[in-house]
mmCIF file of C-alpha atoms in Angstrom:
data_model
loop_
_atom_site.group_PDB
_atom_site.id
_atom_site.type_symbol
_atom_site.label_atom_id
_atom_site.label_comp_id
_atom_site.label_asym_id
_atom_site.label_seq_id
_atom_site.Cartn_x
_atom_site.Cartn_y
_atom_site.Cartn_z
ATOM 1 C CA UNK A 1 -6.583 18.249 11.984
ATOM 2 C CA UNK A 2 -3.995 17.162 14.521
ATOM 3 C CA UNK A 3 -0.642 15.985 13.248
ATOM 4 C CA UNK A 4 -0.594 12.183 12.930
ATOM 5 C CA UNK A 5 3.169 11.895 13.246
ATOM 6 C CA UNK A 6 6.267 14.023 12.814
ATOM 7 C CA UNK A 7 7.717 12.534 9.617
ATOM 8 C CA UNK A 8 6.161 10.164 7.085
ATOM 9 C CA UNK A 9 7.822 8.259 4.263
ATOM 10 C CA UNK A 10 5.304 7.114 1.638
ATOM 11 C CA UNK A 11 6.584 4.569 -0.869
ATOM 12 C CA UNK A 12 4.449 4.689 -3.992
ATOM 13 C CA UNK A 13 2.789 7.959 -3.061
ATOM 14 C CA UNK A 14 2.557 9.752 -6.397
ATOM 15 C CA UNK A 15 -0.801 8.343 -7.506
ATOM 16 C CA UNK A 16 -3.886 6.529 -6.282
ATOM 17 C CA UNK A 17 -4.203 5.577 -2.626
ATOM 18 C CA UNK A 18 -0.632 6.555 -1.783
ATOM 19 C CA UNK A 19 -1.101 10.020 -3.228
ATOM 20 C CA UNK A 20 -4.336 10.652 -1.335
ATOM 21 C CA UNK A 21 -2.774 9.495 1.914
ATOM 22 C CA UNK A 22 0.324 11.638 1.337
ATOM 23 C CA UNK A 23 -1.879 14.690 0.740
ATOM 24 C CA UNK A 24 -3.875 13.986 3.903
ATOM 25 C CA UNK A 25 -0.709 13.545 5.969
ATOM 26 C CA UNK A 26 0.786 16.776 4.659
ATOM 27 C CA UNK A 27 -2.465 18.628 5.347
ATOM 28 C CA UNK A 28 -2.367 17.364 8.939
ATOM 29 C CA UNK A 29 1.033 18.975 9.495
ATOM 30 C CA UNK A 30 3.175 15.880 9.005
ATOM 31 C CA UNK A 31 6.452 16.382 7.166
ATOM 32 C CA UNK A 32 5.754 14.060 4.255
ATOM 33 C CA UNK A 33 8.257 12.464 1.873
ATOM 34 C CA UNK A 34 6.964 10.636 -1.209
ATOM 35 C CA UNK A 35 8.995 8.129 -3.202
ATOM 36 C CA UNK A 36 8.065 7.061 -6.738
ATOM 37 C CA UNK A 37 9.669 6.283 -10.088
ATOM 38 C CA UNK A 38 7.737 8.724 -12.287
ATOM 39 C CA UNK A 39 9.168 12.232 -12.313
ATOM 40 C CA UNK A 40 6.032 13.535 -14.043
ATOM 41 C CA UNK A 41 3.762 12.163 -11.319
ATOM 42 C CA UNK A 42 6.028 13.520 -8.588
ATOM 43 C CA UNK A 43 6.125 16.951 -10.218
ATOM 44 C CA UNK A 44 2.317 17.049 -10.420
ATOM 45 C CA UNK A 45 2.049 16.025 -6.771
ATOM 46 C CA UNK A 46 4.457 18.712 -5.617
ATOM 47 C CA UNK A 47 2.682 21.338 -7.723
ATOM 48 C CA UNK A 48 -0.538 20.529 -5.852
ATOM 49 C CA UNK A 49 1.154 20.218 -2.457
ATOM 50 C CA UNK A 50 4.440 22.181 -2.371
ATOM 51 C CA UNK A 51 5.074 21.108 1.215
ATOM 52 C CA UNK A 52 5.548 17.480 0.217
ATOM 53 C CA UNK A 53 9.150 16.450 -0.402
ATOM 54 C CA UNK A 54 9.512 14.133 -3.391
ATOM 55 C CA UNK A 55 12.217 11.562 -4.090
ATOM 56 C CA UNK A 56 12.585 9.852 -7.443
ATOM 57 C CA UNK A 57 13.742 6.300 -6.751
ATOM 58 C CA UNK A 58 12.950 2.713 -7.668
ATOM 59 C CA UNK A 59 12.127 1.409 -4.194
ATOM 60 C CA UNK A 60 12.778 -2.175 -5.314
ATOM 61 C CA UNK A 61 16.451 -1.542 -6.045
ATOM 62 C CA UNK A 62 19.012 -3.077 -3.720
ATOM 63 C CA UNK A 63 19.956 -0.861 -0.788
ATOM 64 C CA UNK A 64 17.286 1.792 -1.403
ATOM 65 C CA UNK A 65 15.203 0.848 1.651
ATOM 66 C CA UNK A 66 18.038 1.321 4.111
ATOM 67 C CA UNK A 67 19.200 4.489 2.315
ATOM 68 C CA UNK A 68 15.779 6.141 2.521
ATOM 69 C CA UNK A 69 15.045 5.118 6.090
ATOM 70 C CA UNK A 70 18.434 6.465 7.162
ATOM 71 C CA UNK A 71 17.982 9.720 5.267
ATOM 72 C CA UNK A 72 14.383 10.496 6.220
ATOM 73 C CA UNK A 73 14.200 8.961 9.722
ATOM 74 C CA UNK A 74 10.397 8.536 9.545
ATOM 75 C CA UNK A 75 8.153 7.637 12.431
ATOM 76 C CA UNK A 76 5.534 6.525 9.870
ATOM 77 C CA UNK A 77 6.391 4.332 6.895
ATOM 78 C CA UNK A 78 3.686 3.669 4.294
ATOM 79 C CA UNK A 79 4.186 0.914 1.715
ATOM 80 C CA UNK A 80 1.757 1.573 -1.113
ATOM 81 C CA UNK A 81 3.809 0.503 -4.106
ATOM 82 C CA UNK A 82 1.840 -1.540 -6.602
ATOM 83 C CA UNK A 83 2.813 -2.833 -10.006
ATOM 84 C CA UNK A 84 -0.152 -2.845 -12.400
ATOM 85 C CA UNK A 85 -0.753 -6.521 -13.209
ATOM 86 C CA UNK A 86 -1.180 -7.965 -16.673
ATOM 87 C CA UNK A 87 -4.873 -8.751 -17.028
ATOM 88 C CA UNK A 88 -5.005 -11.966 -19.039
ATOM 89 C CA UNK A 89 -5.509 -15.728 -18.591
ATOM 90 C CA UNK A 90 -2.502 -17.381 -16.969
ATOM 91 C CA UNK A 91 -1.684 -19.495 -20.052
ATOM 92 C CA UNK A 92 -1.075 -16.347 -22.104
ATOM 93 C CA UNK A 93 1.270 -14.735 -19.604
ATOM 94 C CA UNK A 94 5.021 -15.122 -19.559
ATOM 95 C CA UNK A 95 6.652 -15.740 -16.188
ATOM 96 C CA UNK A 96 7.929 -12.149 -16.133
ATOM 97 C CA UNK A 97 4.376 -10.887 -16.629
ATOM 98 C CA UNK A 98 2.910 -13.348 -14.107
ATOM 99 C CA UNK A 99 5.470 -12.517 -11.401
ATOM 100 C CA UNK A 100 5.490 -8.720 -11.812
ATOM 101 C CA UNK A 101 3.901 -8.022 -8.422
ATOM 102 C CA UNK A 102 6.319 -10.380 -6.678
ATOM 103 C CA UNK A 103 9.332 -8.556 -8.090
ATOM 104 C CA UNK A 104 7.943 -5.134 -7.171
ATOM 105 C CA UNK A 105 5.310 -5.137 -4.411
ATOM 106 C CA UNK A 106 6.604 -8.083 -2.384
ATOM 107 C CA UNK A 107 10.257 -7.184 -2.890
ATOM 108 C CA UNK A 108 9.647 -3.641 -1.641
ATOM 109 C CA UNK A 109 7.686 -4.892 1.382
ATOM 110 C CA UNK A 110 10.422 -7.386 2.239
ATOM 111 C CA UNK A 111 13.219 -4.837 1.794
ATOM 112 C CA UNK A 112 11.645 -2.076 3.869
ATOM 113 C CA UNK A 113 10.274 -4.290 6.626
ATOM 114 C CA UNK A 114 13.624 -6.038 6.953
ATOM 115 C CA UNK A 115 15.372 -2.676 7.128
ATOM 116 C CA UNK A 116 13.072 -1.453 9.915
ATOM 117 C CA UNK A 117 14.045 -4.528 11.935
ATOM 118 C CA UNK A 118 17.792 -4.552 11.295
ATOM 119 C CA UNK A 119 18.299 -0.768 11.443
ATOM 120 C CA UNK A 120 15.178 -0.076 13.451
ATOM 121 C CA UNK A 121 12.979 2.976 13.253
ATOM 122 C CA UNK A 122 12.623 4.866 16.503
ATOM 123 C CA UNK A 123 10.478 3.248 19.153
ATOM 124 C CA UNK A 124 6.799 4.020 18.617
ATOM 125 C CA UNK A 125 7.096 3.982 14.822
ATOM 126 C CA UNK A 126 4.307 2.645 12.610
ATOM 127 C CA UNK A 127 4.539 0.768 9.316
ATOM 128 C CA UNK A 128 1.407 0.627 7.143
ATOM 129 C CA UNK A 129 1.438 -1.974 4.378
ATOM 130 C CA UNK A 130 -1.315 -1.987 1.747
ATOM 131 C CA UNK A 131 -2.408 -5.379 0.486
ATOM 132 C CA UNK A 132 -5.519 -6.194 -1.578
ATOM 133 C CA UNK A 133 -8.756 -8.122 -1.421
ATOM 134 C CA UNK A 134 -7.288 -10.217 -4.223
ATOM 135 C CA UNK A 135 -5.072 -11.760 -1.551
ATOM 136 C CA UNK A 136 -8.197 -12.981 0.254
ATOM 137 C CA UNK A 137 -10.260 -14.363 -2.600
ATOM 138 C CA UNK A 138 -7.951 -14.687 -5.605
ATOM 139 C CA UNK A 139 -7.919 -12.868 -8.924
ATOM 140 C CA UNK A 140 -7.617 -15.300 -11.812
ATOM 141 C CA UNK A 141 -6.918 -12.788 -14.569
ATOM 142 C CA UNK A 142 -4.085 -10.964 -12.785
ATOM 143 C CA UNK A 143 -1.406 -13.648 -12.770
ATOM 144 C CA UNK A 144 0.598 -13.796 -9.552
ATOM 145 C CA UNK A 145 -0.925 -10.604 -8.169
ATOM 146 C CA UNK A 146 -3.265 -12.254 -5.634
ATOM 147 C CA UNK A 147 -0.495 -14.446 -4.218
ATOM 148 C CA UNK A 148 1.819 -11.460 -3.975
ATOM 149 C CA UNK A 149 -0.763 -9.456 -2.074
ATOM 150 C CA UNK A 150 -1.340 -12.330 0.333
ATOM 151 C CA UNK A 151 2.406 -12.517 0.901
ATOM 152 C CA UNK A 152 2.543 -8.797 1.704
ATOM 153 C CA UNK A 153 -0.061 -9.377 4.389
ATOM 154 C CA UNK A 154 1.945 -12.289 5.784
ATOM 155 C CA UNK A 155 5.112 -10.167 5.785
ATOM 156 C CA UNK A 156 3.428 -7.577 8.004
ATOM 157 C CA UNK A 157 2.445 -10.350 10.422
ATOM 158 C CA UNK A 158 5.952 -11.831 10.389
ATOM 159 C CA UNK A 159 7.573 -8.429 10.897
ATOM 160 C CA UNK A 160 5.313 -7.663 13.868
ATOM 161 C CA UNK A 161 6.330 -10.901 15.560
ATOM 162 C CA UNK A 162 10.019 -10.179 14.968
ATOM 163 C CA UNK A 163 9.646 -6.613 16.261
ATOM 164 C CA UNK A 164 7.894 -7.899 19.382
ATOM 165 C CA UNK A 165 10.588 -10.517 19.989
ATOM 166 C CA UNK A 166 13.260 -7.822 19.640
ATOM 167 C CA UNK A 167 11.260 -5.376 21.792
ATOM 168 C CA UNK A 168 11.549 -2.637 19.153
ATOM 169 C CA UNK A 169 8.255 -0.935 19.969
ATOM 170 C CA UNK A 170 7.160 -0.900 16.313
ATOM 171 C CA UNK A 171 3.627 -1.415 14.996
ATOM 172 C CA UNK A 172 2.994 -3.080 11.614
ATOM 173 C CA UNK A 173 -0.480 -2.556 10.143
ATOM 174 C CA UNK A 174 -1.882 -4.428 7.162
ATOM 175 C CA UNK A 175 -4.627 -2.556 5.267
ATOM 176 C CA UNK A 176 -6.710 -4.501 2.753
ATOM 177 C CA UNK A 177 -9.046 -2.696 0.332
ATOM 178 C CA UNK A 178 -11.509 -5.531 -0.352
ATOM 179 C CA UNK A 179 -13.144 -4.213 -3.526
ATOM 180 C CA UNK A 180 -11.804 -2.594 -6.675
ATOM 181 C CA UNK A 181 -10.931 1.049 -6.141
ATOM 182 C CA UNK A 182 -12.788 3.363 -8.496
ATOM 183 C CA UNK A 183 -10.939 6.300 -10.017
ATOM 184 C CA UNK A 184 -7.590 4.484 -10.113
ATOM 185 C CA UNK A 185 -5.730 3.083 -13.108
ATOM 186 C CA UNK A 186 -5.402 -0.340 -11.514
ATOM 187 C CA UNK A 187 -9.067 -0.495 -10.504
ATOM 188 C CA UNK A 188 -10.246 0.484 -13.974
ATOM 189 C CA UNK A 189 -7.958 -2.045 -15.645
ATOM 190 C CA UNK A 190 -9.209 -4.880 -13.467
ATOM 191 C CA UNK A 191 -12.866 -3.860 -13.799
ATOM 192 C CA UNK A 192 -12.560 -3.640 -17.585
ATOM 193 C CA UNK A 193 -10.981 -7.101 -17.825
ATOM 194 C CA UNK A 194 -13.423 -8.812 -15.493
ATOM 195 C CA UNK A 195 -16.519 -7.119 -16.903
ATOM 196 C CA UNK A 196 -15.514 -8.385 -20.357
ATOM 197 C CA UNK A 197 -14.838 -11.867 -18.958
ATOM 198 C CA UNK A 198 -18.342 -12.153 -17.469
ATOM 199 C CA UNK A 199 -20.040 -10.375 -20.373
ATOM 200 C CA UNK A 200 -21.307 -7.363 -18.445
ATOM 201 C CA UNK A 201 -21.133 -3.672 -19.350
ATOM 202 C CA UNK A 202 -18.583 -1.861 -17.205
ATOM 203 C CA UNK A 203 -21.179 0.192 -15.325
ATOM 204 C CA UNK A 204 -23.099 -2.960 -14.385
ATOM 205 C CA UNK A 205 -19.899 -4.574 -13.158
ATOM 206 C CA UNK A 206 -19.160 -1.611 -10.865
ATOM 207 C CA UNK A 207 -22.765 -1.744 -9.620
ATOM 208 C CA UNK A 208 -22.165 -5.090 -7.866
ATOM 209 C CA UNK A 209 -20.983 -3.072 -4.850
ATOM 210 C CA UNK A 210 -23.527 -1.166 -2.775
ATOM 211 C CA UNK A 211 -21.157 1.753 -2.433
ATOM 212 C CA UNK A 212 -18.083 2.676 -4.457
ATOM 213 C CA UNK A 213 -14.663 2.603 -2.827
ATOM 214 C CA UNK A 214 -12.301 5.437 -3.753
ATOM 215 C CA UNK A 215 -8.715 6.348 -2.915
ATOM 216 C CA UNK A 216 -9.798 9.377 -0.814
ATOM 217 C CA UNK A 217 -12.138 7.070 1.156
ATOM 218 C CA UNK A 218 -9.251 4.730 1.961
ATOM 219 C CA UNK A 219 -6.941 7.595 2.915
ATOM 220 C CA UNK A 220 -9.585 8.974 5.296
ATOM 221 C CA UNK A 221 -10.035 5.595 6.982
ATOM 222 C CA UNK A 222 -6.291 5.149 7.422
ATOM 223 C CA UNK A 223 -5.918 8.660 8.828
ATOM 224 C CA UNK A 224 -8.605 7.836 11.382
ATOM 225 C CA UNK A 225 -6.805 4.618 12.238
ATOM 226 C CA UNK A 226 -3.492 6.422 12.716
ATOM 227 C CA UNK A 227 -5.204 9.014 14.913
ATOM 228 C CA UNK A 228 -6.249 6.407 17.470
ATOM 229 C CA UNK A 229 -4.516 6.969 20.774
ATOM 230 C CA UNK A 230 -5.809 3.794 22.451
ATOM 231 C CA UNK A 231 -4.100 0.449 21.706
ATOM 232 C CA UNK A 232 -5.481 -1.039 18.495
ATOM 233 C CA UNK A 233 -7.413 -4.309 18.830
ATOM 234 C CA UNK A 234 -5.794 -5.843 15.745
ATOM 235 C CA UNK A 235 -3.105 -5.122 13.171
ATOM 236 C CA UNK A 236 -5.237 -5.981 10.129
ATOM 237 C CA UNK A 237 -8.037 -3.860 8.673
ATOM 238 C CA UNK A 238 -10.335 -4.464 5.705
ATOM 239 C CA UNK A 239 -11.879 -1.524 3.840
ATOM 240 C CA UNK A 240 -14.917 -1.536 1.534
ATOM 241 C CA UNK A 241 -17.234 1.187 0.315
ATOM 242 C CA UNK A 242 -19.244 0.621 3.485
ATOM 243 C CA UNK A 243 -16.347 1.379 5.802
ATOM 244 C CA UNK A 244 -13.373 -0.135 7.628
ATOM 245 C CA UNK A 245 -13.579 -3.238 9.788
ATOM 246 C CA UNK A 246 -11.153 -5.151 11.957
ATOM 247 C CA UNK A 247 -9.870 -8.465 10.666
ATOM 248 C CA UNK A 248 -8.271 -11.303 12.569
#
């Protein structure tokens, strides 16, 4: 596989989609740096892929975005951080529980995208921001998660417009997995909650999709997207078990 880029910085790359993408990038010859909060997860990742450089940080902390971008100097930035939402009716959730994704996912997206614009990455750099199908259709048992994911998508659009106005030569991509991702902690938690809410066994709930969507599937689609040498027709892509499609 040809190298996608020289240096990648993956925020939230120690598990799930971020982990699979980090492994694929490293296997392609990209110098890959992964940032996460869990030392245990980072240690497991590095044991499986010794070439990956790991950094234990809370990406939502003030100043961390600029610090990491300055230290690593990536030409690919991947934002895959994702707080696991509380799965419960809104009236049972405290504001802290309801707003968890806003204070993690959205804050990280805002911090890193702002940093790429004020202390810009090198011309030709790419920023990939993962959103969620919840941001398209809602997710009533996950509190503020759906709104947060929609805001992450908007932030990528806003950042692209700012980068174009400033002639920075940066590309912001929004990737939206449109169905629950099997084999991930977050996907299982959501599927368990919603299957109980509709009174279906878990296996029947998963069966609503023709084809399962997994983290390796998503990583493969994104790698293909990053490999494109021709100008991309859009900056937004939706992924299901049946493949990746362009979105307006």
